[in-house]
Short mmCIF file of C-alpha atoms and ligand atoms in Angstrom, two decimals:
data_model
loop_
_atom_site.label_atom_id
_atom_site.label_comp_id
_atom_site.label_asym_id
_atom_site.label_seq_id
_atom_site.Cartn_x
_atom_site.Cartn_y
_atom_site.Cartn_z
CA UNK A 1 -26.75 28.27 -0.77
CA UNK A 2 -30.23 27.23 0.27
CA UNK A 3 -30.29 24.45 -2.32
CA UNK A 4 -26.75 23.32 -1.46
CA UNK A 5 -27.57 23.25 2.25
CA UNK A 6 -30.75 21.30 1.61
CA UNK A 7 -28.95 18.66 -0.48
CA UNK A 8 -26.49 18.09 2.38
CA UNK A 9 -29.21 17.95 5.04
CA UNK A 10 -31.02 15.38 2.89
CA UNK A 11 -27.89 13.21 2.89
CA UNK A 12 -26.58 14.17 -0.58
CA UNK A 13 -23.23 15.52 -1.78
CA UNK A 14 -22.13 18.94 -3.09
CA UNK A 15 -18.69 20.08 -4.31
CA UNK A 16 -17.48 23.27 -2.59
CA UNK A 17 -14.64 25.70 -3.25
CA UNK A 18 -12.10 26.36 -0.50
CA UNK A 19 -8.89 28.40 -0.40
CA UNK A 20 -6.86 25.18 -0.81
CA UNK A 21 -8.61 22.82 -3.26
CA UNK A 22 -12.25 21.93 -4.03
CA UNK A 23 -13.89 19.61 -1.51
CA UNK A 24 -16.51 16.90 -2.00
CA UNK A 25 -18.90 17.72 0.82
CA UNK A 26 -21.37 15.62 2.78
CA UNK A 27 -22.91 15.77 6.27
CA UNK A 28 -20.07 14.74 8.61
CA UNK A 29 -22.51 13.49 11.24
CA UNK A 30 -24.49 11.27 8.84
CA UNK A 31 -22.78 7.90 8.24
CA UNK A 32 -24.67 7.42 4.97
CA UNK A 33 -23.20 10.66 3.58
CA UNK A 34 -19.63 9.54 4.26
CA UNK A 35 -20.32 6.27 2.48
CA UNK A 36 -21.53 8.22 -0.54
CA UNK A 37 -18.33 10.31 -0.51
CA UNK A 38 -16.15 7.21 -0.57
CA UNK A 39 -18.24 5.76 -3.40
CA UNK A 40 -18.19 8.95 -5.53
CA UNK A 41 -14.43 9.37 -5.13
CA UNK A 42 -13.63 5.69 -5.51
CA UNK A 43 -11.69 6.12 -2.27
CA UNK A 44 -10.81 3.32 0.15
CA UNK A 45 -13.05 3.70 3.21
CA UNK A 46 -10.17 3.50 5.71
CA UNK A 47 -8.89 6.85 4.42
CA UNK A 48 -10.41 9.37 6.87
CA UNK A 49 -12.26 12.56 5.91
CA UNK A 50 -11.60 16.06 7.25
CA UNK A 51 -14.53 17.71 9.06
CA UNK A 52 -15.01 21.35 8.05
CA UNK A 53 -16.59 23.86 10.41
CA UNK A 54 -17.50 27.53 10.01
CA UNK A 55 -17.35 28.74 13.61
CA UNK A 56 -14.92 27.93 16.40
CA UNK A 57 -17.75 27.01 18.82
CA UNK A 58 -18.58 24.06 16.57
CA UNK A 59 -15.43 22.27 17.64
CA UNK A 60 -16.63 21.35 21.14
CA UNK A 61 -19.43 19.13 19.84
CA UNK A 62 -17.16 16.89 17.74
CA UNK A 63 -13.92 16.88 19.75
CA UNK A 64 -13.67 15.25 23.19
CA UNK A 65 -10.78 17.35 24.41
CA UNK A 66 -9.17 20.44 22.86
CA UNK A 67 -5.55 20.88 24.00
CA UNK A 68 -4.26 24.38 24.79
CA UNK A 69 -1.93 24.47 21.80
CA UNK A 70 -4.92 23.87 19.54
CA UNK A 71 -6.75 26.91 20.87
CA UNK A 72 -3.66 28.99 20.18
CA UNK A 73 -3.25 27.57 16.68
CA UNK A 74 -6.93 28.22 15.98
CA UNK A 75 -6.65 31.80 17.20
CA UNK A 76 -3.69 32.38 14.91
CA UNK A 77 -4.42 30.37 11.76
CA UNK A 78 -8.20 29.77 11.62
CA UNK A 79 -9.98 30.35 9.40
CA UNK A 80 -7.23 29.06 7.11
CA UNK A 81 -5.37 26.14 5.54
CA UNK A 82 -4.68 24.23 8.76
CA UNK A 83 -6.24 20.89 9.83
CA UNK A 84 -5.86 19.64 13.40
CA UNK A 85 -6.39 16.03 14.52
CA UNK A 86 -8.15 15.50 17.89
CA UNK A 87 -9.79 12.71 19.88
CA UNK A 88 -13.32 12.56 18.55
CA UNK A 89 -16.59 12.78 20.48
CA UNK A 90 -19.24 10.04 20.20
CA UNK A 91 -21.33 12.08 17.80
CA UNK A 92 -18.81 11.69 14.95
CA UNK A 93 -19.47 8.43 13.07
CA UNK A 94 -16.58 6.03 12.44
CA UNK A 95 -17.46 6.06 8.74
CA UNK A 96 -16.36 9.72 8.66
CA UNK A 97 -13.07 9.02 10.44
CA UNK A 98 -12.18 5.89 8.49
CA UNK A 99 -12.67 3.80 11.64
CA UNK A 100 -10.38 5.97 13.81
CA UNK A 101 -11.16 7.34 17.28
CA UNK A 102 -9.67 10.64 16.14
CA UNK A 103 -11.16 13.36 13.95
CA UNK A 104 -9.44 15.88 11.67
CA UNK A 105 -10.98 19.38 11.80
CA UNK A 106 -10.47 22.49 9.68
CA UNK A 107 -12.11 25.90 9.36
CA UNK A 108 -11.64 27.18 5.78
CA UNK A 109 -11.10 30.88 5.14
CA UNK A 110 -13.06 30.81 1.86
CA UNK A 111 -16.24 32.74 2.67
CA UNK A 112 -18.41 30.80 0.23
CA UNK A 113 -17.31 27.60 1.94
CA UNK A 114 -18.17 28.92 5.39
CA UNK A 115 -21.57 30.23 4.30
CA UNK A 116 -22.31 26.84 2.75
CA UNK A 117 -21.16 24.93 5.86
CA UNK A 118 -23.56 27.00 7.99
CA UNK A 119 -26.41 26.46 5.52
CA UNK A 120 -25.71 22.72 5.63
CA UNK A 121 -25.91 22.38 9.42
CA UNK A 122 -22.36 23.19 10.49
CA UNK A 123 -20.40 19.94 10.03
CA UNK A 124 -19.15 19.08 6.57
CA UNK A 125 -17.00 16.03 5.82
CA UNK A 126 -14.97 16.86 2.74
CA UNK A 127 -12.03 15.19 1.10
CA UNK A 128 -10.57 16.73 -2.04
CA UNK A 129 -13.14 16.54 -4.86
CA UNK A 130 -10.95 14.59 -7.31
CA UNK A 131 -11.40 10.92 -8.17
CA UNK A 132 -9.13 8.92 -5.86
CA UNK A 133 -5.50 8.98 -7.04
CA UNK A 134 -6.00 11.90 -9.48
CA UNK A 135 -4.56 15.40 -8.98
CA UNK A 136 -6.76 17.51 -6.67
CA UNK A 137 -9.25 19.94 -8.22
CA UNK A 138 -8.52 23.65 -8.16
CA UNK A 139 -11.39 24.75 -10.44
CA UNK A 140 -15.07 23.83 -10.74
CA UNK A 141 -14.30 22.52 -14.22
CA UNK A 142 -11.82 20.00 -12.79
CA UNK A 143 -14.55 18.81 -10.43
CA UNK A 144 -17.02 18.54 -13.30
CA UNK A 145 -14.55 16.41 -15.26
CA UNK A 146 -14.12 13.98 -12.35
CA UNK A 147 -17.58 14.01 -10.76
CA UNK A 148 -20.10 14.58 -13.56
CA UNK A 149 -22.87 12.04 -13.06
CA UNK A 150 -21.86 11.34 -9.45
CA UNK A 151 -23.13 14.47 -7.64
CA UNK A 152 -26.02 16.90 -8.23
CA UNK A 153 -24.28 20.24 -7.58
CA UNK A 154 -20.94 22.03 -7.78
CA UNK A 155 -20.57 25.47 -6.19
CA UNK A 156 -18.27 27.38 -8.56
CA UNK A 157 -16.06 29.70 -6.51
CA UNK A 158 -13.41 30.29 -9.16
CA UNK A 159 -9.83 29.03 -9.05
CA UNK A 160 -8.57 28.17 -5.53
CA UNK A 161 -5.88 30.49 -4.18
CA UNK A 162 -3.25 28.29 -2.52
CA UNK A 163 -3.97 25.31 -4.74
CA UNK A 164 -2.61 22.57 -2.46
CA UNK A 165 -4.30 20.88 0.47
CA UNK A 166 -4.20 22.05 4.08
CA UNK A 167 -1.41 21.40 6.54
CA UNK A 168 -2.38 18.52 8.89
CA UNK A 169 -1.02 18.43 12.45
CA UNK A 170 -1.87 15.61 14.85
CA UNK A 171 -2.44 16.80 18.42
CA UNK A 172 -3.47 13.47 19.95
CA UNK A 173 -0.02 12.10 20.79
CA UNK A 174 2.61 13.06 23.38
CA UNK A 175 4.12 15.52 20.93
CA UNK A 176 2.45 17.36 18.04
CA UNK A 177 3.23 15.70 14.72
CA UNK A 178 3.09 17.15 11.22
CA UNK A 179 1.25 14.64 9.02
CA UNK A 180 0.92 16.64 5.79
CA UNK A 181 2.80 19.84 4.92
CA UNK A 182 0.80 22.80 3.60
CA UNK A 183 0.75 26.57 3.55
CA UNK A 184 0.99 26.77 7.35
CA UNK A 185 4.55 25.50 7.44
CA UNK A 186 6.62 23.75 10.10
CA UNK A 187 8.18 26.97 11.41
CA UNK A 188 4.75 28.55 11.83
CA UNK A 189 3.57 25.51 13.83
CA UNK A 190 6.73 25.48 15.97
CA UNK A 191 6.25 29.13 16.80
CA UNK A 192 3.03 28.20 18.61
CA UNK A 193 3.64 24.60 19.72
CA UNK A 194 7.38 24.51 20.37
CA UNK A 195 8.61 21.08 19.34
CA UNK A 196 6.81 19.46 16.38
CA UNK A 197 7.67 16.01 15.03
CA UNK A 198 7.50 15.29 11.33
CA UNK A 199 5.89 12.08 10.09
CA UNK A 200 8.63 10.04 8.39
CA UNK A 201 6.64 9.59 5.19
CA UNK A 202 6.67 13.32 4.34
CA UNK A 203 8.83 14.23 1.39
CA UNK A 204 11.33 11.49 2.05
CA UNK A 205 11.60 7.88 1.04
CA UNK A 206 8.40 6.01 1.71
CA UNK A 207 8.64 2.30 2.27
CA UNK A 208 5.43 0.31 1.79
CA UNK A 209 5.65 -1.11 5.33
CA UNK A 210 6.23 2.22 7.06
CA UNK A 211 2.99 3.02 8.90
CA UNK A 212 2.20 6.70 8.36
CA UNK A 213 -0.08 8.22 11.00
CA UNK A 214 -2.28 9.87 8.39
CA UNK A 215 -3.85 6.84 6.75
CA UNK A 216 -4.32 8.62 3.43
CA UNK A 217 -0.58 8.96 3.10
CA UNK A 218 -0.14 5.32 2.13
CA UNK A 219 -2.15 5.72 -1.07
CA UNK A 220 -0.85 6.74 -4.48
CA UNK A 221 -1.76 10.37 -4.98
CA UNK A 222 -2.03 13.24 -7.39
CA UNK A 223 -0.65 11.20 -10.27
CA UNK A 224 -0.97 12.31 -13.89
CA UNK A 225 -1.44 9.57 -16.50
CA UNK A 226 2.06 10.11 -17.97
CA UNK A 227 5.30 9.21 -16.18
CA UNK A 228 6.47 12.17 -14.11
CA UNK A 229 10.14 12.62 -13.16
CA UNK A 230 11.60 15.28 -10.86
CA UNK A 231 15.06 16.47 -11.94
CA UNK A 232 17.08 17.92 -9.06
CA UNK A 233 20.36 19.77 -8.82
CA UNK A 234 22.10 22.95 -9.85
CA UNK A 235 19.75 24.96 -12.12
CA UNK A 236 21.95 24.91 -15.24
CA UNK A 237 22.68 21.20 -14.82
CA UNK A 238 18.95 20.53 -14.48
CA UNK A 239 18.19 22.40 -17.73
CA UNK A 240 20.96 20.55 -19.60
CA UNK A 241 19.86 17.17 -18.27
CA UNK A 242 16.19 17.75 -19.13
CA UNK A 243 17.07 18.95 -22.65
CA UNK A 244 19.06 15.75 -23.26
CA UNK A 245 16.26 13.53 -21.97
CA UNK A 246 13.62 15.40 -23.99
CA UNK A 247 15.63 15.10 -27.21
CA UNK A 248 15.70 11.35 -26.77
CA UNK A 249 11.91 11.09 -26.33
CA UNK A 250 11.10 13.46 -29.18
CA UNK A 251 13.41 11.49 -31.52
CA UNK A 252 11.27 8.46 -30.80
CA UNK A 253 8.13 10.47 -31.63
CA UNK A 254 6.86 10.51 -28.04
CA UNK A 255 4.87 13.36 -26.50
CA UNK A 256 7.00 14.80 -23.72
CA UNK A 257 6.59 17.92 -21.61
CA UNK A 258 8.65 20.05 -19.25
CA UNK A 259 7.36 21.82 -16.14
CA UNK A 260 9.56 24.88 -15.70
CA UNK A 261 9.50 28.12 -13.76
CA UNK A 262 8.99 31.58 -15.14
CA UNK A 263 12.71 32.15 -14.69
CA UNK A 264 13.86 29.05 -16.62
CA UNK A 265 11.21 28.30 -19.24
CA UNK A 266 13.21 29.86 -22.10
CA UNK A 267 16.12 27.47 -21.49
CA UNK A 268 14.25 24.37 -22.69
CA UNK A 269 14.11 22.85 -26.14
CA UNK A 270 10.84 20.94 -25.96
CA UNK A 271 7.55 21.25 -27.84
CA UNK A 272 5.54 21.48 -24.62
CA UNK A 273 6.98 23.68 -21.87
CA UNK A 274 4.62 24.78 -19.10
CA UNK A 275 5.47 27.70 -16.86
CA UNK A 276 4.26 26.77 -13.36
CA UNK A 277 4.93 30.19 -11.84
CA UNK A 278 7.70 32.32 -10.45
CA UNK A 279 10.27 31.18 -7.91
CA UNK A 280 9.95 34.61 -6.31
CA UNK A 281 6.17 34.15 -5.86
CA UNK A 282 5.74 30.74 -4.25
CA UNK A 283 1.95 30.78 -4.23
CA UNK A 284 1.95 31.10 -8.02
CA UNK A 285 3.66 27.68 -8.08
CA UNK A 286 1.34 25.91 -5.61
CA UNK A 287 -1.67 27.57 -7.24
CA UNK A 288 -0.86 26.13 -10.68
CA UNK A 289 0.55 22.74 -9.69
CA UNK A 290 -2.54 20.51 -9.95
CA UNK A 291 -4.00 22.33 -12.95
CA UNK A 292 -0.76 21.71 -14.86
CA UNK A 293 -0.70 18.03 -13.93
CA UNK A 294 -4.27 17.76 -15.26
CA UNK A 295 -3.33 19.61 -18.47
CA UNK A 296 -0.65 16.99 -19.05
CA UNK A 297 -3.38 14.37 -19.14
CA UNK A 298 -5.47 16.45 -21.56
CA UNK A 299 -2.43 16.78 -23.86
CA UNK A 300 -1.86 12.99 -23.62
CA UNK A 301 1.74 13.49 -22.57
CA UNK A 302 3.55 10.20 -21.94
CA UNK A 303 6.59 11.58 -20.08
CA UNK A 304 6.93 14.73 -17.99
CA UNK A 305 10.09 16.24 -16.53
CA UNK A 306 9.75 18.83 -13.81
CA UNK A 307 12.21 21.00 -11.99
CA UNK A 308 12.21 20.75 -8.18
CA UNK A 309 10.64 23.73 -6.39
CA UNK A 310 12.34 23.85 -2.98
CA UNK A 311 11.10 27.35 -2.24
CA UNK A 312 11.55 28.77 1.31
CA UNK A 313 8.01 28.76 2.72
CA UNK A 314 5.88 26.42 0.61
CA UNK A 315 8.73 24.24 -0.68
CA UNK A 316 8.11 21.32 1.68
CA UNK A 317 4.41 21.22 0.75
CA UNK A 318 5.00 21.62 -2.99
CA UNK A 319 7.71 18.95 -3.09
CA UNK A 320 5.60 16.56 -0.99
CA UNK A 321 2.86 16.68 -3.67
CA UNK A 322 5.32 16.46 -6.58
CA UNK A 323 7.20 13.51 -5.06
CA UNK A 324 3.94 11.59 -4.64
CA UNK A 325 2.74 12.52 -8.12
CA UNK A 326 6.07 11.26 -9.46
CA UNK A 327 5.86 8.04 -7.46
CA UNK A 328 9.26 9.02 -5.96
CA UNK A 329 11.03 9.06 -9.35
CA UNK A 330 13.82 11.59 -8.84
CA UNK A 331 16.77 12.12 -11.20
CA UNK A 332 19.92 13.87 -9.92
CA UNK A 333 21.30 16.24 -12.55
P1 AMP B 1 -7.85 14.91 1.59
O1 AMP B 1 -6.95 13.95 0.88
O2 AMP B 1 -7.57 16.34 1.25
O3 AMP B 1 -9.22 14.47 1.50
O4 AMP B 1 -7.50 14.88 3.13
C1 AMP B 1 -7.83 13.80 3.93
C2 AMP B 1 -6.59 13.34 4.64
O5 AMP B 1 -6.59 13.86 5.97
C3 AMP B 1 -6.55 11.85 4.82
O6 AMP B 1 -6.07 11.20 3.68
C4 AMP B 1 -5.65 11.70 6.01
O7 AMP B 1 -4.30 11.70 5.56
C5 AMP B 1 -5.91 12.95 6.83
N1 AMP B 1 -6.77 12.68 7.98
C6 AMP B 1 -8.08 12.86 8.08
N2 AMP B 1 -8.55 12.48 9.28
C7 AMP B 1 -7.49 12.04 9.97
C8 AMP B 1 -7.31 11.49 11.29
N3 AMP B 1 -8.33 11.31 12.12
N4 AMP B 1 -6.07 11.15 11.64
C9 AMP B 1 -5.04 11.32 10.80
N5 AMP B 1 -5.14 11.83 9.57
C10 AMP B 1 -6.35 12.18 9.15
MG1 MG B 2 -7.00 14.27 -1.56
#
């Protein structure tokens, strides 16, 4: 922790575990650190970074005005997988916010992360620790594969629990707006805030000239090297459809894989079938999602078919990531 904190205070970068995915951390108040983050990730510099804090008091220094709803959300869901967007104070450099006058803030529940944030001075800018466009990292090994040679230190905190990034809610407009779905779902936000709008780019059809409020949402995301297709519909029809498609690819000698659930994996005739988790345990699905997409790359799979996972609580968040990873390629069974 001492070493990690020192690297950050000296303007360097460290990868940290959180309860969502691994983050690539730098000093949020040092413009040079943010520049290094963009360079290491290969990320466009207009894609803003989330500022991570360890204590609620820290918020007042970086946010110009904290609305009442935010205090209530913080009391209920912090520390945890929820990011709130506020008007920033002058101390936050525009390099951290991708040129915006707003700042996204989160307090992670992972204790290693919070101890590290304190050791590093209290304000950590951290996007997901993957190379830009790749699936997010849920283990230290994933980070090593993407960032070896780019950063001096990875804090290994084991495999992340939730496995997908935080919920982002924008509190700077007239009405709160959900920018990215996560484990704190829409109903949980509405319980505290009342009405919550949903950014049109979430989950649905995304046109290139729609202007999403979260700038990162316009970029290609999470994509495996192979072509990923989501097959939707009645469960039996989905299995039949995928089996037909797979047969075709395998006849041509192509490497194809199926992402199935614990409940359906035995229904597929395919050389590579990966069990993502159980439909009755949603977190098992979100937890494994990015690791499985990365495994597909390791296995040099050229085509991947996945079931849809519209589960009750995390379904919106899981499908949002899958739809992006698939580049919106959805087949109706
Ligand atoms: P990640 O991809 O996990 O690094 O999360 C960063 C994402 O948070 C960005 O791509 C944006 O979508 C979102 N974000 C960060 N700061 C802001 C902000 N000030 N306003 C809107 N969205 C933001
Ligand atoms: Mg990311």
